[in-house]
Structure formats: C-alpha cells, structure tokens
Amino acid sequence: MASGSERRPRWRRRAWTAGATVLLILVAAAGAGAWYGSDQGIKVVHYGTGNTRVLAVEGDLVTLERTPETGKPGTYWLEWTGAFSMLGDVVSRAQDRVTRKVLRGPAPSVGTPGYFGSVPPGDPEVAWGIGHTEIMVPTELGPAPAWYVPGGIDTWVVAVHGQSGRRKAELKILPVVHRLGLPFMAISYRNDEGAPPSPDGLLHLRDSEWRDLEAALRQARTMGARRFILYGTSMGGQIAGQFLARSPLAGLPADPHRSRRRPRAPGGTRPRHRRPRPGLADPVRAVRAGRAHGGVERGPRPSRPARA
C-alpha cells in the first residue's frame, strides 16, 4: 500500500498534466480564433442585395422587419430589384418590426426583399440626378472603373471606399462636393466588383491597394486635375495614407510644367528659405496643422470665460 508521501507526487503530476492540457487547449483555441479572424480580414466579400423584407405598406408608411440596421434613427435607403426609396426616421416600432416614412421614390410592395442601408443606390445620376461619366483607370492589374463628375476648378475630390465596399458608398458626399463646384471621382480598386482581382485573390489591407489610387490620380492629372482632396472611408483612409507615404506622385508640384529649381533672388543668390510648393499632400498637411478640416477653414477657438 502506497504511503502518503508516495501519493503526493502522483497528485502533483496529475495536476501538472491537467494544467498543461488546459493551457494547450486555450492556446489552440486562441490560435484558431486568430487564424479565423485574420482569414476573415483579408477575404474578399461581395455583399448580396437583401437584408430585410417589407411587411406592410400604408400610404407613405413602410413597415420592415426589425433588425439592428432597420431600427437605427436617421435617414436611410431601401433598394430592391429595379427601384429604390429614401426612408425617413422611425415612426413606430414593435418587437419584430419598424415603420418608417417614404421621403423619396416609390413604396415597395408587401413581401419585397430589399437592402436597407446608408449607401445611396445606383450611380450619381440615379442617386442624386447628377450627370457623370464612367471612366476606366489603367491600373497595373488592368482597367478599374471609376465615376467622374466634372466641376469648375482643377482641385478634385477623389473618394476611396472601405474594405469590401462599393463606389456608391462614397456618393453621400457628392451633393456637397458638386454644390461647391469641385470635380469628383469615386474610384474602385483591386478585388472590387468590376475591377481586376489581386494575384492571390486576397485583400492586402492597403499595402498594395494604394497603387490603384495612384493610378487613378495619374489618370485625373491627364484630365486636367492639379490638386486633390483625398476622401477615404475606413480602409479607404488607410489607402490614402499609404499613397501619401509611399507614392512619388504625392510629392509632385501642383503644376507639372513648373520648374522645380529654386528661384533666384535679386543679385543672383538663392533664398535660404522658401515655401514648399503645393502638392497632393497639402490637404492632409493642412488638416494635421489645424488650418482646415474637410475643406472648410476653421474659425478661431472660443475664448474661455474669465474666472471670478
């Protein structure tokens, strides 16, 4: 019969074995979760066309299935096969349904499946009645489509959508941009619908996508653009940042025909200090310096009230 001193090491071994087994299971689970998460992060996703269904229609009131999206406050779009409508804020809600008012467009039929979201449907003409041209940008992987809306000046707004998104996601800003007279370009990049895929069929999370933005800006320069305001949503902002950090085009002057030599002061000497020539990075530099935000000059900060 084993003594107490002999049982103690056996229980210790069992405890160590059980602890090591649990630790290995946790490490394996964490590794599997990390692998799955990273796989989902670089996988190309093209979303379908339906995330809700019309339950009832009464005049200009439409009742939809209640989801985390359809229950949000604000103005949204409902798109279905061949048509769309703009819906206002929630009028009433129940446990399984929400009712919203149609602000623009027809009311769908009961039972219609549709896509509910904040993205305007269609192209600039369909969404806002603004004329546009579909152009093809010659990227290193092949032609990628872009929407171009002309304006009256040579400073262009170039919009870049986010991860697994679509060009139409950037149409939210088009009415304001168009009202200001700025030309507008909404680009697509590798792995988008209608654009060429990447060689491995995966997203590179801005590491290679920025080169498609660079190609779009080169195309825009041939069309008369001299300065750019880069507008990016989510990963689109990261793509713009990578372009500014890595593209030689980001450091070019606004006028490619202007001499890059430093001007001579009277007497033949060159000035010791000069103001940098405007380039593609100017809008971002301005925002970081606090001189402008979103193309609108900031006013002075309000003064704090004096203490009594």
Tab-separated table of C-alpha atoms in Angstrom:
chain	number	residue	atom	x	y	z
A	1	MET	CA	0.000	0.000	0.000
A	2	ALA	CA	1.382	3.402	-1.050
A	3	SER	CA	2.210	5.804	1.728
A	4	GLY	CA	1.063	9.452	1.865
A	5	SER	CA	4.473	10.652	0.731
A	6	GLU	CA	4.191	8.460	-2.404
A	7	ARG	CA	0.659	9.686	-3.251
A	8	ARG	CA	1.660	13.353	-3.106
A	9	PRO	CA	3.998	13.326	-6.167
A	10	ARG	CA	1.385	11.357	-8.131
A	11	TRP	CA	-1.281	14.007	-7.481
A	12	ARG	CA	1.174	16.718	-8.366
A	13	ARG	CA	1.910	15.030	-11.688
A	14	ARG	CA	-1.802	14.738	-12.401
A	15	ALA	CA	-2.352	18.396	-11.537
A	16	TRP	CA	0.526	19.485	-13.779
A	17	THR	CA	-0.770	17.274	-16.594
A	18	ALA	CA	-4.294	18.674	-16.276
A	19	GLY	CA	-2.989	22.249	-16.164
A	20	ALA	CA	-0.774	21.710	-19.196
A	21	THR	CA	-3.691	20.150	-21.096
A	22	VAL	CA	-5.963	23.096	-20.313
A	23	LEU	CA	-3.205	25.515	-21.319
A	24	LEU	CA	-2.672	23.720	-24.630
A	25	ILE	CA	-6.415	23.793	-25.323
A	26	LEU	CA	-6.551	27.535	-24.605
A	27	VAL	CA	-3.524	28.212	-26.813
A	28	ALA	CA	-5.003	26.121	-29.626
A	29	ALA	CA	-8.370	27.898	-29.308
A	30	ALA	CA	-6.690	31.311	-29.331
A	31	GLY	CA	-4.620	30.328	-32.354
A	32	ALA	CA	-7.677	29.050	-34.205
A	33	GLY	CA	-9.580	32.233	-33.383
A	34	ALA	CA	-6.696	34.396	-34.534
A	35	TRP	CA	-6.378	32.392	-37.746
A	36	TYR	CA	-10.102	32.660	-38.440
A	37	GLY	CA	-10.138	36.376	-37.675
A	38	SER	CA	-7.172	37.093	-39.913
A	39	ASP	CA	-8.682	34.972	-42.666
A	40	GLN	CA	-11.922	36.932	-42.486
A	41	GLY	CA	-9.966	40.178	-42.508
A	42	ILE	CA	-8.266	39.505	-45.840
A	43	LYS	CA	-11.064	37.601	-47.555
A	44	VAL	CA	-12.840	39.375	-50.408
A	45	VAL	CA	-16.571	39.753	-49.691
A	46	HIS	CA	-19.164	40.931	-52.201
A	47	TYR	CA	-22.383	41.582	-50.358
A	48	GLY	CA	-25.764	40.457	-51.614
A	49	THR	CA	-28.803	42.606	-52.270
A	50	GLY	CA	-31.137	41.787	-49.369
A	51	ASN	CA	-31.031	42.239	-45.593
A	52	THR	CA	-34.697	42.930	-44.775
A	53	ARG	CA	-38.250	42.398	-46.035
A	54	VAL	CA	-41.290	44.654	-46.395
A	55	LEU	CA	-44.053	43.541	-44.005
A	56	ALA	CA	-46.696	46.207	-44.654
A	57	VAL	CA	-47.356	49.348	-46.700
A	58	GLU	CA	-49.929	52.013	-45.815
A	59	GLY	CA	-49.788	55.203	-47.862
A	60	ASP	CA	-46.285	56.610	-47.479
A	61	LEU	CA	-45.505	54.411	-44.457
A	62	VAL	CA	-43.441	51.253	-44.924
A	63	THR	CA	-43.060	48.575	-42.251
A	64	LEU	CA	-39.885	46.483	-42.328
A	65	GLU	CA	-38.525	43.557	-40.393
A	66	ARG	CA	-36.767	44.882	-37.324
A	67	THR	CA	-33.011	44.349	-37.388
A	68	PRO	CA	-30.103	46.230	-35.808
A	69	GLU	CA	-29.874	48.191	-39.084
A	70	THR	CA	-33.543	48.979	-39.746
A	71	GLY	CA	-34.069	50.137	-36.157
A	72	LYS	CA	-31.411	52.863	-36.295
A	73	PRO	CA	-32.515	56.523	-36.216
A	74	GLY	CA	-31.891	58.737	-39.228
A	75	THR	CA	-32.477	58.754	-42.979
A	76	TYR	CA	-31.647	55.624	-44.970
A	77	TRP	CA	-32.191	53.984	-48.343
A	78	LEU	CA	-34.150	50.879	-49.258
A	79	GLU	CA	-33.124	49.269	-52.529
A	80	TRP	CA	-34.820	46.381	-54.269
A	81	THR	CA	-34.849	44.935	-57.763
A	82	GLY	CA	-35.193	47.784	-60.229
A	83	ALA	CA	-36.141	50.527	-57.750
A	84	PHE	CA	-35.265	52.310	-54.513
A	85	SER	CA	-36.696	54.756	-51.995
A	86	MET	CA	-35.372	57.091	-49.324
A	87	LEU	CA	-36.823	56.392	-45.878
A	88	GLY	CA	-37.043	58.845	-43.005
A	89	ASP	CA	-36.704	58.276	-39.275
A	90	VAL	CA	-38.548	55.549	-37.382
A	91	VAL	CA	-42.225	56.437	-36.913
A	92	SER	CA	-43.107	53.455	-34.732
A	93	ARG	CA	-41.543	50.200	-33.682
A	94	ALA	CA	-42.601	46.856	-32.243
A	95	GLN	CA	-40.686	43.802	-31.143
A	96	ASP	CA	-40.285	42.397	-34.654
A	97	ARG	CA	-40.931	45.395	-36.948
A	98	VAL	CA	-40.264	49.090	-37.552
A	99	THR	CA	-42.250	51.624	-39.570
A	100	ARG	CA	-40.615	54.461	-41.493
A	101	LYS	CA	-41.903	57.171	-43.835
A	102	VAL	CA	-41.038	57.247	-47.533
A	103	LEU	CA	-39.341	60.570	-48.292
A	104	ARG	CA	-38.444	59.939	-51.906
A	105	GLY	CA	-39.233	57.307	-54.501
A	106	PRO	CA	-41.976	54.686	-54.694
A	107	ALA	CA	-43.211	52.472	-51.887
A	108	PRO	CA	-42.312	48.791	-52.341
A	109	SER	CA	-44.881	46.015	-52.394
A	110	VAL	CA	-45.592	43.867	-49.353
A	111	GLY	CA	-43.225	40.900	-49.177
A	112	THR	CA	-40.485	42.589	-51.213
A	113	PRO	CA	-36.950	41.671	-50.084
A	114	GLY	CA	-34.615	44.652	-50.136
A	115	TYR	CA	-31.332	46.080	-48.961
A	116	PHE	CA	-31.560	48.685	-46.191
A	117	GLY	CA	-28.556	50.912	-45.582
A	118	SER	CA	-26.985	54.356	-45.632
A	119	VAL	CA	-25.445	53.936	-49.088
A	120	PRO	CA	-27.294	55.735	-51.903
A	121	PRO	CA	-28.323	53.233	-54.578
A	122	GLY	CA	-27.069	53.221	-58.130
A	123	ASP	CA	-24.737	55.766	-59.693
A	124	PRO	CA	-24.606	59.584	-59.297
A	125	GLU	CA	-27.403	60.035	-61.840
A	126	VAL	CA	-29.714	57.544	-60.140
A	127	ALA	CA	-28.944	58.614	-56.585
A	128	TRP	CA	-28.799	62.403	-56.920
A	129	GLY	CA	-29.678	63.293	-60.514
A	130	ILE	CA	-26.113	64.481	-61.150
A	131	GLY	CA	-24.576	63.752	-64.541
A	132	HIS	CA	-21.389	61.721	-64.610
A	133	THR	CA	-19.035	59.765	-66.845
A	134	GLU	CA	-17.868	56.201	-66.323
A	135	ILE	CA	-14.133	56.070	-66.944
A	136	MET	CA	-11.666	53.191	-66.844
A	137	VAL	CA	-8.473	53.726	-64.867
A	138	PRO	CA	-5.461	51.803	-66.226
A	139	THR	CA	-4.031	50.098	-63.117
A	140	GLU	CA	-1.098	47.695	-63.041
A	141	LEU	CA	-3.554	44.767	-62.903
A	142	GLY	CA	-5.939	46.012	-65.577
A	143	PRO	CA	-8.678	48.622	-66.060
A	144	ALA	CA	-10.721	49.574	-62.982
A	145	PRO	CA	-13.968	51.580	-63.283
A	146	ALA	CA	-14.472	54.997	-61.700
A	147	TRP	CA	-17.214	57.626	-61.706
A	148	TYR	CA	-16.236	61.131	-62.743
A	149	VAL	CA	-18.418	64.180	-62.125
A	150	PRO	CA	-16.996	67.349	-63.737
A	151	GLY	CA	-16.593	70.634	-61.905
A	152	GLY	CA	-15.407	74.159	-62.481
A	153	ILE	CA	-11.902	74.119	-60.961
A	154	ASP	CA	-8.780	71.961	-61.106
A	155	THR	CA	-8.934	70.737	-57.482
A	156	TRP	CA	-10.554	67.304	-57.478
A	157	VAL	CA	-12.163	65.324	-54.675
A	158	VAL	CA	-11.159	61.672	-55.033
A	159	ALA	CA	-13.163	59.251	-52.876
A	160	VAL	CA	-11.946	55.810	-51.795
A	161	HIS	CA	-14.379	53.347	-50.215
A	162	GLY	CA	-13.647	50.980	-47.362
A	163	GLN	CA	-12.953	47.276	-47.030
A	164	SER	CA	-15.217	45.075	-49.182
A	165	GLY	CA	-17.257	48.176	-50.024
A	166	ARG	CA	-18.504	49.738	-53.234
A	167	ARG	CA	-18.020	53.023	-55.040
A	168	LYS	CA	-21.565	54.078	-54.297
A	169	ALA	CA	-20.749	54.193	-50.578
A	170	GLU	CA	-18.930	57.480	-51.249
A	171	LEU	CA	-21.881	59.136	-53.005
A	172	LYS	CA	-23.062	60.509	-49.649
A	173	ILE	CA	-20.719	63.486	-50.033
A	174	LEU	CA	-21.411	64.138	-53.719
A	175	PRO	CA	-24.207	66.752	-53.337
A	176	VAL	CA	-21.978	68.985	-51.189
A	177	VAL	CA	-18.934	68.496	-53.415
A	178	HIS	CA	-20.976	69.234	-56.534
A	179	ARG	CA	-22.519	72.344	-54.981
A	180	LEU	CA	-19.004	73.662	-54.283
A	181	GLY	CA	-18.061	73.197	-57.941
A	182	LEU	CA	-15.353	70.600	-57.239
A	183	PRO	CA	-14.799	67.751	-59.698
A	184	PHE	CA	-15.480	64.382	-58.085
A	185	MET	CA	-14.064	60.930	-58.739
A	186	ALA	CA	-15.171	57.754	-56.946
A	187	ILE	CA	-12.666	55.018	-57.685
A	188	SER	CA	-12.604	51.254	-57.444
A	189	TYR	CA	-9.553	49.169	-56.672
A	190	ARG	CA	-8.358	45.579	-56.915
A	191	ASN	CA	-10.876	42.890	-55.897
A	192	ASP	CA	-13.846	45.274	-56.275
A	193	GLU	CA	-16.821	44.286	-58.377
A	194	GLY	CA	-15.834	45.154	-61.949
A	195	ALA	CA	-12.161	45.705	-61.061
A	196	PRO	CA	-9.329	43.212	-61.609
A	197	PRO	CA	-8.575	40.788	-58.752
A	198	SER	CA	-5.291	40.734	-56.905
A	199	PRO	CA	-2.918	37.913	-57.927
A	200	ASP	CA	-3.684	35.913	-54.764
A	201	GLY	CA	-7.363	36.885	-54.623
A	202	LEU	CA	-6.994	38.409	-51.146
A	203	LEU	CA	-7.169	41.868	-49.625
A	204	HIS	CA	-3.834	43.363	-48.648
A	205	LEU	CA	-5.396	45.905	-46.290
A	206	ARG	CA	-3.979	48.974	-48.110
A	207	ASP	CA	-0.466	47.554	-48.614
A	208	SER	CA	-0.975	47.183	-52.379
A	209	GLU	CA	-4.345	48.865	-52.948
A	210	TRP	CA	-2.765	52.330	-52.718
A	211	ARG	CA	-1.177	51.763	-56.124
A	212	ASP	CA	-4.648	51.728	-57.694
A	213	LEU	CA	-5.353	55.107	-56.092
A	214	GLU	CA	-2.066	56.330	-57.532
A	215	ALA	CA	-3.150	55.131	-60.981
A	216	ALA	CA	-6.461	56.987	-60.605
A	217	LEU	CA	-4.685	60.230	-59.708
A	218	ARG	CA	-2.360	59.862	-62.682
A	219	GLN	CA	-5.420	59.445	-64.873
A	220	ALA	CA	-7.008	62.518	-63.292
A	221	ARG	CA	-3.908	64.602	-63.993
A	222	THR	CA	-4.228	63.779	-67.692
A	223	MET	CA	-7.803	65.106	-67.467
A	224	GLY	CA	-6.759	68.474	-66.041
A	225	ALA	CA	-6.535	67.890	-62.285
A	226	ARG	CA	-3.769	69.785	-60.497
A	227	ARG	CA	-4.656	69.359	-56.824
A	228	PHE	CA	-6.513	66.671	-54.926
A	229	ILE	CA	-8.577	66.309	-51.797
A	230	LEU	CA	-8.470	62.654	-50.797
A	231	TYR	CA	-11.586	61.377	-49.037
A	232	GLY	CA	-11.470	57.855	-47.641
A	233	THR	CA	-13.876	55.783	-45.579
A	234	SER	CA	-12.444	53.177	-43.199
A	235	MET	CA	-9.762	51.277	-45.145
A	236	GLY	CA	-10.104	53.913	-47.858
A	237	GLY	CA	-8.497	56.393	-45.474
A	238	GLN	CA	-5.643	53.957	-44.875
A	239	ILE	CA	-5.197	53.560	-48.625
A	240	ALA	CA	-4.945	57.343	-48.937
A	241	GLY	CA	-2.410	57.418	-46.105
A	242	GLN	CA	-0.259	54.761	-47.749
A	243	PHE	CA	-0.376	56.693	-51.010
A	244	LEU	CA	0.823	59.857	-49.261
A	245	ALA	CA	3.603	57.954	-47.514
A	246	ARG	CA	4.820	55.777	-50.383
A	247	SER	CA	3.932	57.256	-53.757
A	248	PRO	CA	6.371	59.557	-55.560
A	249	LEU	CA	3.315	61.263	-57.036
A	250	ALA	CA	2.406	62.638	-53.597
A	251	GLY	CA	5.404	64.969	-53.683
A	252	LEU	CA	4.863	66.421	-57.150
A	253	PRO	CA	4.044	70.121	-57.508
A	254	ALA	CA	0.530	71.144	-58.443
A	255	ASP	CA	1.726	72.310	-61.876
A	256	PRO	CA	3.883	69.597	-63.511
A	257	HIS	CA	5.253	72.147	-66.014
A	258	ARG	CA	6.581	74.451	-63.308
A	259	SER	CA	10.335	74.341	-62.799
A	260	ARG	CA	11.483	72.575	-59.643
A	261	ARG	CA	14.573	74.797	-59.392
A	262	ARG	CA	14.697	77.286	-56.561
A	263	PRO	CA	14.091	80.866	-57.732
A	264	ARG	CA	16.945	83.316	-57.572
A	265	ALA	CA	16.662	86.479	-55.538
A	266	PRO	CA	17.841	89.844	-56.913
A	267	GLY	CA	21.621	89.729	-57.191
A	268	GLY	CA	21.754	86.090	-58.254
A	269	THR	CA	21.645	84.482	-54.802
A	270	ARG	CA	19.103	81.852	-53.847
A	271	PRO	CA	16.899	82.498	-50.817
A	272	ARG	CA	17.697	80.373	-47.799
A	273	HIS	CA	14.047	79.639	-47.019
A	274	ARG	CA	11.181	79.008	-49.349
A	275	ARG	CA	7.599	77.926	-49.020
A	276	PRO	CA	7.007	74.312	-50.163
A	277	ARG	CA	5.221	74.015	-53.468
A	278	PRO	CA	1.660	72.740	-53.198
A	279	GLY	CA	1.372	69.016	-53.815
A	280	LEU	CA	-1.107	66.216	-53.363
A	281	ALA	CA	-0.358	66.005	-49.638
A	282	ASP	CA	-1.354	69.617	-48.975
A	283	PRO	CA	-4.936	68.897	-47.828
A	284	VAL	CA	-3.708	66.322	-45.313
A	285	ARG	CA	-0.918	68.591	-44.096
A	286	ALA	CA	-3.479	71.366	-43.650
A	287	VAL	CA	-5.742	69.181	-41.533
A	288	ARG	CA	-2.866	67.982	-39.345
A	289	ALA	CA	-1.673	71.543	-38.869
A	290	GLY	CA	-5.170	72.617	-37.814
A	291	ARG	CA	-5.547	75.058	-40.706
A	292	ALA	CA	-8.528	73.329	-42.287
A	293	HIS	CA	-10.889	70.466	-41.750
A	294	GLY	CA	-12.875	68.821	-44.522
A	295	GLY	CA	-12.090	71.677	-46.889
A	296	VAL	CA	-13.648	74.297	-44.589
A	297	GLU	CA	-11.436	76.797	-42.834
A	298	ARG	CA	-11.596	76.617	-39.074
A	299	GLY	CA	-12.533	79.707	-37.175
A	300	PRO	CA	-10.805	80.903	-34.013
A	301	ARG	CA	-11.395	78.895	-30.884
A	302	PRO	CA	-13.874	80.462	-28.474
A	303	SER	CA	-12.206	82.144	-25.531
A	304	ARG	CA	-12.796	80.749	-22.086
A	305	PRO	CA	-14.797	82.889	-19.683
A	306	ALA	CA	-12.683	84.678	-17.118
A	307	ARG	CA	-12.783	83.289	-13.629
A	308	ALA	CA	-14.435	85.389	-10.994
